[in-house]
Amino acid sequence: MKTTIRIGCGAGFSGDRLDPAVILAEKGELDYLVLECLAERTIALAQKRKMQDPTKGYDPLLERRMEALLPVLKKNKVRLISNMGAANPVAAAEVVCQLAKKLHLNVTVAAVTGDNVFTQLTGVEVALETGQPIRASGQLLSANAYMGTDAILPALATGADIIITGRVADPSLVVSPLVHEFGWSLENFEQVGQATVIGHLMECAGQLCGGYFADPGKKDVPDMANLGHPFVDVSSDGNAVFGKVAGTGGIINLATVKEQLLYEVMDPSQYFTPDVVADFTQVRLQEIGPDQVLATGGRGQIRPDTLKVSVGYQAGYIGEGEISYAGTNALARAQLAGETIRKRLEGQLQDLRVDYIGCTSAHRTAFGHYLEPYEIRLRVAGKAATAAQAALVGEEVEALYTNGPAGGGGARKYLHEVVGIVSVLMPREKVVPAVTLFRS
Amino acid sequence: MKKKLYDIAHSRAGDKGNTLTLSLIPYKEEYYPLLLSQVTAGAVKKHLSKVVAGEVSRYELPNLPALLFVCQQALSGGVTTSLTMDTHGKTLSYALLEMEIEV
């Protein structure tokens, strides 16, 4: 048995860059490569793609990522674990096998399923966010349970080169190879808690290496265009040293690791996953070399009896319109345009929002540092039950060309369908994971 | 002397549904007691009154050291259904850093 396992994380979201994962697989001396590609809403959108075409519903970048990675993974004997299966892990596994065949590579791909619990919903389950039955939110589209390490372990046990899942908890992608390799007990919640800290630090990939961190002059990050993604060396006692491939851009230090440790955390003493209720409050971080941080002290308590289920529902349509005003009195002209649109659309939409980009659009205020900019972009957004009603927003903004204040230009309009997300809890025994193997 | 939090600490925003999370990490450990005493949940709620409609909770992490603020009803509905420009609320870490404290 190995005493240290090295795991890299080559993607932190579905649209992440392609090359850092290839660099990790090529030069990172990895045992495992993880690609985390599912956000809360991504899977509901994937379910919609699957409804339109039963052979789709996996990550849209799957083919491009795997085409670049397969030869390198095979050459360096790196196993891949990814949730790129999204709504359709089986179709994703088949696609990867076809790609491997084309590249004349022998690979075994395991699809992990069981997270789709849509048929088990009755509609009366109470949404955690609203306190209302989920059917009150709108027409239900999808329901995916967050599965954990216990769902991924059987796939690892098959020896498959590539493991493709649907909805699993992000840290579990990293916890599972550790448990598999070191033979840790899933009942050892202290150890699984530390493993979950490691997984949480890794799951956003580039963010650990100074991505989403730089603030010039204050928090500088070298060579951001070549930002590396992280790997972690975990020893069998759970100690973890984070690092990145030499020569890649970015930085790993106490500040980058602290930002990531607390990212998207609610109560740091109770971080719920399917594997454990992890405790981040006793974590100790230490810089032990350039771009090397040691993390110890993650703990945890018994895993929850219920699993979180993300429920997607049809939430209507959002229409948007934008137009620019510039030069003297630009803000006043933009405000007149905004007020005109408000009057025109009053009572026709479920909700309407007017933003003055360059002034108060991001923070909803300017905290007293208000300066009139040289140019302003008016942005109007509205929500409606039908596409036609939502489209009125863009149409009205465009109509400012001949009917609005002076000097408006560069109008654009957008319309998109909205998938809303609410969460419910489900007894974990109702979620039954399964593994299907495919060979190229 | 009044200073912006920006001068002494850094922050990252995160989102969970309609909830905004904001870390607050001092550049130097010696600033942590200052943050602890002045950047209370109430002070943050007041500072972000145009952003946060619900409760603000504060968690202390003396080991790092750092603070974490969890702000309810702060994302105008959340990622998919919000009409705001920044549906994740990702820019809001810098809204927190606009807050001033006595140093």
XYZ file of C-alpha atoms in Angstrom:
543
model
C 0.000 0.000 0.000
C 1.228 3.481 -0.849
C 2.045 5.827 2.015
C 1.230 8.976 0.048
C -1.361 9.577 -2.652
C -1.197 12.515 -5.025
C -4.485 13.859 -6.371
C -4.797 16.763 -8.796
C -7.865 18.838 -9.513
C -7.965 19.986 -13.125
C -11.339 21.723 -13.285
C -13.356 23.648 -10.733
C -16.470 24.219 -12.801
C -18.054 23.133 -16.051
C -16.619 25.971 -18.126
C -13.108 25.811 -16.682
C -9.959 25.986 -18.820
C -8.899 22.784 -20.566
C -5.097 23.006 -20.401
C -4.400 22.994 -16.619
C -5.765 19.443 -16.320
C -3.555 18.273 -19.192
C -0.503 19.878 -17.558
C -1.388 18.177 -14.251
C -1.796 14.790 -15.926
C 1.385 15.242 -17.967
C 3.771 16.653 -15.367
C 2.052 16.359 -11.998
C 3.108 12.766 -11.202
C -0.475 12.157 -10.139
C -2.180 9.032 -8.927
C -5.614 10.534 -9.516
C -7.019 13.467 -11.451
C -10.339 14.957 -10.374
C -12.495 17.224 -12.533
C -15.317 18.990 -10.697
C -17.768 20.220 -13.310
C -21.244 20.430 -11.737
C -22.810 23.494 -10.156
C -26.160 23.622 -8.390
C -28.084 24.600 -11.478
C -25.906 22.822 -14.060
C -27.545 19.467 -13.513
C -31.072 20.810 -13.984
C -30.018 22.351 -17.294
C -28.392 19.029 -18.198
C -31.653 17.221 -17.408
C -33.393 19.515 -19.876
C -30.846 18.661 -22.581
C -31.408 14.963 -21.839
C -35.187 15.408 -22.191
C -34.639 16.866 -25.662
C -32.102 14.174 -26.618
C -31.732 11.009 -24.474
C -28.126 10.562 -25.664
C -27.130 13.945 -24.210
C -27.297 15.514 -20.765
C -23.632 15.080 -19.881
C -21.126 17.936 -19.608
C -20.932 19.943 -22.852
C -17.110 20.012 -22.704
C -16.776 16.261 -22.034
C -15.528 15.349 -25.513
C -12.988 18.189 -25.659
C -11.651 17.524 -22.167
C -11.371 13.774 -22.681
C -9.838 13.969 -26.135
C -7.014 16.047 -24.672
C -6.687 13.970 -21.508
C -7.166 10.315 -22.472
C -3.728 9.705 -24.051
C -1.923 11.427 -21.173
C -3.943 9.686 -18.468
C -3.289 6.318 -20.082
C 0.435 6.973 -20.611
C 0.998 8.092 -17.013
C -1.448 5.632 -15.419
C -3.520 8.382 -13.812
C -7.078 7.477 -12.830
C -9.748 10.061 -13.469
C -12.779 10.818 -11.297
C -15.270 13.379 -12.553
C -18.888 14.368 -12.195
C -19.015 15.285 -15.895
C -21.760 12.698 -16.290
C -24.177 15.362 -15.024
C -27.672 14.144 -15.922
C -26.424 11.191 -17.978
C -23.300 9.393 -16.664
C -24.039 6.308 -18.793
C -24.073 8.276 -22.054
C -20.940 10.096 -20.908
C -19.151 6.793 -20.262
C -20.150 5.519 -23.718
C -18.859 8.702 -25.331
C -15.527 8.367 -23.509
C -15.225 4.747 -24.711
C -15.902 5.788 -28.295
C -13.264 8.496 -28.024
C -10.777 6.000 -26.587
C -11.462 3.604 -29.471
C -10.820 6.377 -31.945
C -7.523 7.078 -30.191
C -6.697 3.318 -30.101
C -6.603 3.249 -26.321
C -7.905 0.478 -24.077
C -9.791 1.999 -21.211
C -12.454 0.905 -18.757
C -14.995 3.505 -17.816
C -17.328 3.218 -14.834
C -20.563 5.169 -14.771
C -21.908 5.885 -11.294
C -25.674 6.385 -11.266
C -28.460 6.519 -8.716
C -28.535 10.232 -7.953
C -31.580 10.792 -10.162
C -34.490 10.537 -7.710
C -37.057 12.429 -9.759
C -39.572 9.575 -9.839
C -39.485 9.369 -6.048
C -40.750 12.907 -5.587
C -44.390 13.458 -4.768
C -44.340 17.250 -4.906
C -45.388 17.753 -1.305
C -41.790 17.684 -0.006
C -41.038 20.948 1.739
C -38.330 23.085 0.132
C -35.635 24.172 2.567
C -35.455 27.609 0.961
C -39.151 28.490 0.876
C -40.801 26.341 3.552
C -43.443 25.547 0.897
C -44.161 22.259 -0.912
C -41.841 22.028 -3.934
C -44.752 21.772 -6.370
C -45.678 25.340 -5.409
C -42.435 26.575 -7.017
C -43.440 25.558 -10.545
C -43.399 22.578 -12.890
C -40.768 20.170 -11.565
C -38.008 19.265 -14.019
C -35.398 17.266 -12.142
C -34.294 15.946 -8.777
C -30.752 14.837 -8.047
C -29.477 13.639 -4.705
C -25.977 14.480 -3.567
C -24.390 11.044 -3.290
C -21.151 10.538 -1.390
C -18.000 8.512 -1.206
C -19.967 5.294 -0.644
C -21.359 5.666 -4.180
C -17.919 6.157 -5.782
C -15.997 3.430 -3.898
C -17.559 0.471 -5.764
C -16.527 2.098 -9.056
C -12.954 2.508 -7.813
C -12.988 -1.133 -6.688
C -13.659 -2.290 -10.273
C -10.255 -0.937 -11.283
C -11.813 1.299 -13.949
C -9.482 3.917 -15.432
C -12.178 6.562 -15.640
C -15.011 7.070 -13.175
C -17.866 9.288 -14.280
C -20.603 10.275 -11.888
C -23.684 12.416 -11.858
C -24.511 14.462 -8.763
C -22.111 13.719 -5.943
C -20.873 16.067 -3.237
C -17.844 17.928 -4.569
C -15.436 16.960 -1.748
C -16.398 13.276 -2.156
C -14.573 13.252 -5.517
C -11.360 13.631 -3.499
C -12.408 11.755 -0.354
C -13.187 8.581 -2.323
C -9.693 7.854 -3.722
C -8.205 8.480 -0.273
C -10.594 6.053 1.395
C -10.061 3.562 -1.435
C -6.256 3.698 -1.371
C -5.699 3.879 2.377
C -8.512 1.543 3.334
C -9.895 4.110 5.742
C -13.183 3.319 7.373
C -16.116 5.479 6.292
C -17.165 5.228 9.929
C -14.010 7.023 11.051
C -15.659 10.419 10.896
C -12.659 12.305 12.322
C -10.550 11.053 9.417
C -13.306 11.543 6.843
C -13.668 15.093 8.219
C -10.016 15.862 7.448
C -10.434 14.218 4.003
C -13.436 16.477 3.414
C -11.361 19.546 4.284
C -8.851 18.371 1.665
C -11.639 17.830 -0.866
C -13.177 21.210 -0.143
C -9.810 22.940 -0.621
C -9.290 21.154 -3.947
C -12.756 21.324 -5.479
C -12.488 24.792 -7.039
C -9.188 23.917 -8.714
C -7.507 27.185 -9.759
C -8.910 29.100 -6.819
C -6.436 27.385 -4.493
C -3.560 28.520 -6.714
C -4.390 32.210 -6.678
C -7.251 32.138 -9.141
C -10.032 34.530 -8.128
C -7.571 36.106 -5.677
C -5.479 38.774 -7.394
C -5.890 42.425 -6.484
C -2.985 44.300 -8.088
C -0.674 45.928 -5.555
C -2.505 44.287 -2.679
C -2.687 40.587 -3.473
C -0.420 39.971 -6.454
C -0.472 36.710 -8.373
C 2.337 35.917 -10.840
C 1.689 34.737 -14.402
C -2.090 34.495 -14.179
C -2.452 33.659 -17.861
C -0.670 30.394 -17.112
C -2.409 29.683 -13.787
C -1.727 26.161 -12.576
C -4.279 23.956 -10.881
C -3.480 22.244 -7.590
C -2.429 18.807 -6.492
C -2.334 17.494 -2.962
C -0.079 14.903 -1.372
C -2.034 13.092 1.300
C -0.349 10.696 3.683
C -2.090 7.714 5.202
C -2.551 9.632 8.466
C -4.479 12.328 6.587
C -1.888 15.110 6.563
C -2.132 17.067 3.336
C 0.392 19.208 1.471
C -0.995 21.307 -1.357
C 1.165 22.263 -4.318
C 1.206 22.871 -8.053
C 3.291 21.892 -11.054
C 6.614 23.782 -11.247
C 6.617 26.403 -13.971
C 2.874 27.058 -13.909
C 1.562 30.457 -12.896
C -0.265 31.361 -9.735
C 0.596 31.109 -6.069
C -0.326 28.879 -3.136
C 0.104 30.527 0.257
C -1.767 30.913 3.542
C -3.977 33.653 2.121
C -5.124 31.714 -0.957
C -5.784 28.595 1.114
C -7.729 30.501 3.793
C -9.982 32.119 1.181
C -10.726 28.726 -0.311
C -11.242 27.016 3.065
C -14.062 29.415 3.932
C -15.515 29.636 0.411
C -19.247 28.842 0.284
C -19.198 27.573 3.861
C -22.173 28.226 6.102
C -21.318 27.053 9.628
C -17.599 26.114 9.645
C -18.105 23.790 12.607
C -20.807 21.849 10.752
C -20.084 21.410 7.061
C -22.620 18.859 5.857
C -21.727 16.350 3.159
C -23.104 12.859 2.490
C -19.937 11.484 4.127
C -19.658 13.454 7.335
C -20.534 16.591 9.255
C -17.089 18.128 8.960
C -15.578 20.638 11.358
C -13.246 23.242 9.807
C -12.672 25.240 12.995
C -9.572 23.362 14.169
C -7.834 23.327 10.793
C -4.206 24.441 10.975
C -2.387 25.760 7.945
C 1.350 26.107 7.584
C 3.516 27.330 4.715
C 6.268 24.773 4.442
C 7.885 25.950 1.213
C 7.268 28.030 -1.897
C 3.749 27.192 -3.130
C 3.438 24.506 -0.469
C 0.882 24.613 2.320
C 0.323 21.896 4.915
C -3.226 21.437 6.221
C -4.032 19.400 9.308
C -6.710 19.321 11.978
C -9.911 18.768 9.991
C -12.379 16.803 12.061
C -15.910 15.512 11.799
C -18.890 13.789 13.269
C -21.278 11.082 12.124
C -22.695 11.566 8.626
C -26.268 12.836 8.252
C -29.193 10.399 7.884
C -30.568 12.418 4.998
C -29.124 13.482 1.656
C -29.669 16.866 0.063
C -31.623 16.737 -3.176
C -31.479 19.583 -5.694
C -34.859 19.994 -7.364
C -35.053 21.890 -10.636
C -38.277 23.596 -11.672
C -39.516 25.699 -14.540
C -39.235 29.276 -13.285
C -40.421 31.220 -16.316
C -38.363 33.508 -18.492
C -36.025 36.450 -18.032
C -35.837 39.165 -20.677
C -33.065 41.740 -20.658
C -32.204 44.852 -22.600
C -29.181 47.148 -22.488
C -28.328 50.492 -24.053
C -25.456 52.976 -23.504
C -25.419 56.711 -22.839
C -22.173 58.711 -22.834
C -20.831 62.228 -22.416
C -22.198 65.084 -20.347
C -25.410 64.330 -18.453
C -25.177 60.645 -19.438
C -26.568 59.411 -16.110
C -29.610 61.702 -16.241
C -30.400 60.549 -19.765
C -29.991 56.904 -18.748
C -32.262 57.470 -15.739
C -34.899 59.074 -17.938
C -34.690 56.028 -20.211
C -35.026 53.707 -17.217
C -38.061 55.552 -15.877
C -39.628 55.484 -19.349
C -39.251 51.712 -19.520
C -40.682 51.305 -16.021
C -43.809 53.243 -17.009
C -44.171 51.321 -20.252
C -43.902 47.886 -18.596
C -45.722 48.597 -15.358
C -47.957 45.654 -14.355
C -46.958 43.479 -17.311
C -44.179 41.468 -15.642
C -43.677 39.492 -12.419
C -40.628 41.536 -11.545
C -38.628 44.337 -13.147
C -35.188 45.670 -12.337
C -33.366 48.711 -13.702
C -29.595 49.022 -13.270
C -27.199 51.811 -14.172
C -24.008 49.960 -15.004
C -20.987 51.956 -13.909
C -22.857 53.443 -10.954
C -24.694 51.057 -8.673
C -25.370 47.891 -10.624
C -23.130 45.408 -8.799
C -23.467 46.397 -5.139
C -26.925 48.023 -5.369
C -25.318 51.150 -3.804
C -21.943 52.918 -4.017
C -21.275 53.294 -0.264
C -21.020 57.056 -0.607
C -18.232 57.004 -3.235
C -20.506 58.179 -5.890
C -18.944 59.768 -8.995
C -20.777 60.348 -12.225
C -18.955 58.322 -14.852
C -18.379 59.477 -18.412
C -20.556 56.702 -19.724
C -23.433 54.668 -18.369
C -25.045 51.506 -19.622
C -28.690 51.145 -18.808
C -29.720 47.585 -18.131
C -33.301 46.448 -17.644
C -34.279 42.914 -16.651
C -37.747 41.463 -16.203
C -39.246 38.126 -15.308
C -42.438 36.643 -16.754
C -44.240 33.344 -17.079
C -44.068 33.313 -20.865
C -41.255 33.986 -23.309
C -43.352 36.527 -25.190
C -43.970 38.632 -22.088
C -40.324 38.512 -21.017
C -39.231 39.490 -24.517
C -41.075 42.797 -24.077
C -38.164 44.040 -21.950
C -35.621 43.818 -24.758
C -38.116 45.148 -27.265
C -38.866 48.198 -25.133
C -35.180 48.968 -24.598
C -34.529 48.660 -28.316
C -37.436 50.999 -29.026
C -35.538 53.728 -27.164
C -33.554 54.123 -30.394
C -36.232 56.380 -31.837
C -38.480 57.039 -28.823
C -36.092 57.627 -25.942
C -33.658 60.205 -24.577
C -30.845 61.602 -26.718
C -27.756 59.693 -27.681
C -28.624 56.126 -26.684
C -26.594 53.511 -28.561
C -25.501 49.898 -28.685
C -28.802 48.313 -27.707
C -28.723 44.546 -27.111
C -31.491 42.228 -26.040
C -31.479 38.773 -24.468
C -34.089 36.216 -23.539
C -33.587 33.036 -21.581
C -35.584 30.323 -19.944
C -35.065 30.060 -16.196
C -34.594 26.857 -14.259
C -35.066 27.458 -10.556
C -33.501 25.310 -7.859
C -34.841 24.370 -4.450
C -33.541 21.734 -2.055
C -35.189 18.979 -0.072
C -33.818 16.293 2.233
C -34.340 12.607 1.515
C -33.605 9.576 3.736
C -30.312 8.222 2.443
C -31.580 4.647 2.108
C -33.919 5.817 -0.666
C -30.906 6.719 -2.803
C -29.364 3.580 -4.291
C -26.075 4.025 -6.170
C -25.109 1.706 -9.028
C -22.052 1.187 -11.229
C -22.052 0.231 -14.904
C -18.810 -0.658 -16.694
C -17.912 0.088 -20.292
C -14.787 -0.975 -22.185
C -13.352 0.613 -25.307
C -7.942 56.749 12.677
C -10.610 55.279 10.419
C -9.538 52.696 7.872
C -11.385 50.684 5.283
C -11.416 46.956 5.899
C -9.851 46.806 2.432
C -6.606 48.164 3.884
C -6.190 45.457 6.507
C -8.093 42.390 5.328
C -9.180 40.381 2.303
C -12.409 38.583 1.571
C -14.113 36.173 -0.830
C -17.851 35.924 -1.375
C -19.671 32.639 -1.840
C -23.283 31.745 -2.570
C -25.725 29.064 -1.421
C -29.188 29.625 -2.814
C -30.255 33.065 -1.604
C -27.541 33.150 1.073
C -24.302 35.109 0.744
C -21.151 34.035 2.580
C -18.294 36.481 3.151
C -14.937 35.565 4.616
C -12.857 38.281 6.268
C -9.177 37.462 6.623
C -6.695 39.940 8.152
C -3.381 40.365 6.317
C -1.658 40.393 9.718
C -2.761 38.272 12.672
C -2.479 41.305 14.987
C -5.499 42.853 13.252
C -7.742 39.930 14.210
C -8.774 41.372 17.638
C -9.722 44.650 15.900
C -11.954 42.779 13.473
C -13.367 40.685 16.290
C -14.394 43.715 18.326
C -15.639 46.023 15.567
C -16.819 43.902 12.652
C -19.749 42.406 14.498
C -22.726 40.726 12.838
C -24.786 43.829 13.632
C -22.210 46.182 12.115
C -22.077 44.132 8.917
C -25.869 43.976 8.713
C -25.976 47.781 9.001
C -23.199 48.293 6.450
C -24.862 45.950 3.939
C -28.405 47.171 4.592
C -28.993 47.744 0.852
C -27.876 44.177 0.097
C -28.900 41.871 2.941
C -32.598 41.552 3.765
C -32.264 38.726 6.299
C -30.117 37.844 9.295
C -26.333 38.080 9.440
C -24.453 35.463 11.485
C -20.778 35.674 12.347
C -18.464 32.706 12.859
C -15.038 33.079 14.450
C -12.032 31.047 13.313
C -9.195 32.040 15.657
C -6.957 29.279 14.276
C -6.625 30.870 10.839
C -7.406 33.621 12.038
C -10.471 34.774 10.131
C -14.148 35.637 10.405
C -17.011 34.336 8.317
C -20.316 36.131 7.770
C -23.387 34.287 6.562
C -26.006 36.684 5.195
C -29.543 35.435 4.579
C -31.773 36.761 1.781
C -28.925 38.613 0.166
C -28.917 37.473 -3.446
C -32.286 38.676 -4.741
C -33.458 35.081 -5.096
C -30.197 33.391 -5.994
C -28.195 32.309 -8.992
C -30.788 31.185 -11.498
C -33.826 33.295 -10.761
C -32.342 36.639 -9.659
C -32.700 39.678 -11.900
C -29.522 41.299 -10.565
C -26.403 41.761 -12.688
C -24.237 39.725 -10.325
C -26.539 36.813 -9.603
C -23.942 34.954 -7.505
C -23.149 38.055 -5.456
C -19.491 37.439 -6.221
C -18.603 41.144 -6.256
C -19.987 41.613 -2.752
C -16.733 40.687 -0.981
C -15.595 44.156 -1.996
C -18.802 45.640 -0.598
C -17.815 44.275 2.804
C -14.289 45.662 2.393
C -15.760 49.166 1.922
C -16.712 49.132 5.608
C -14.644 51.430 7.841
C -13.344 50.637 11.319
C -11.315 52.550 13.917
C -7.672 51.430 13.835
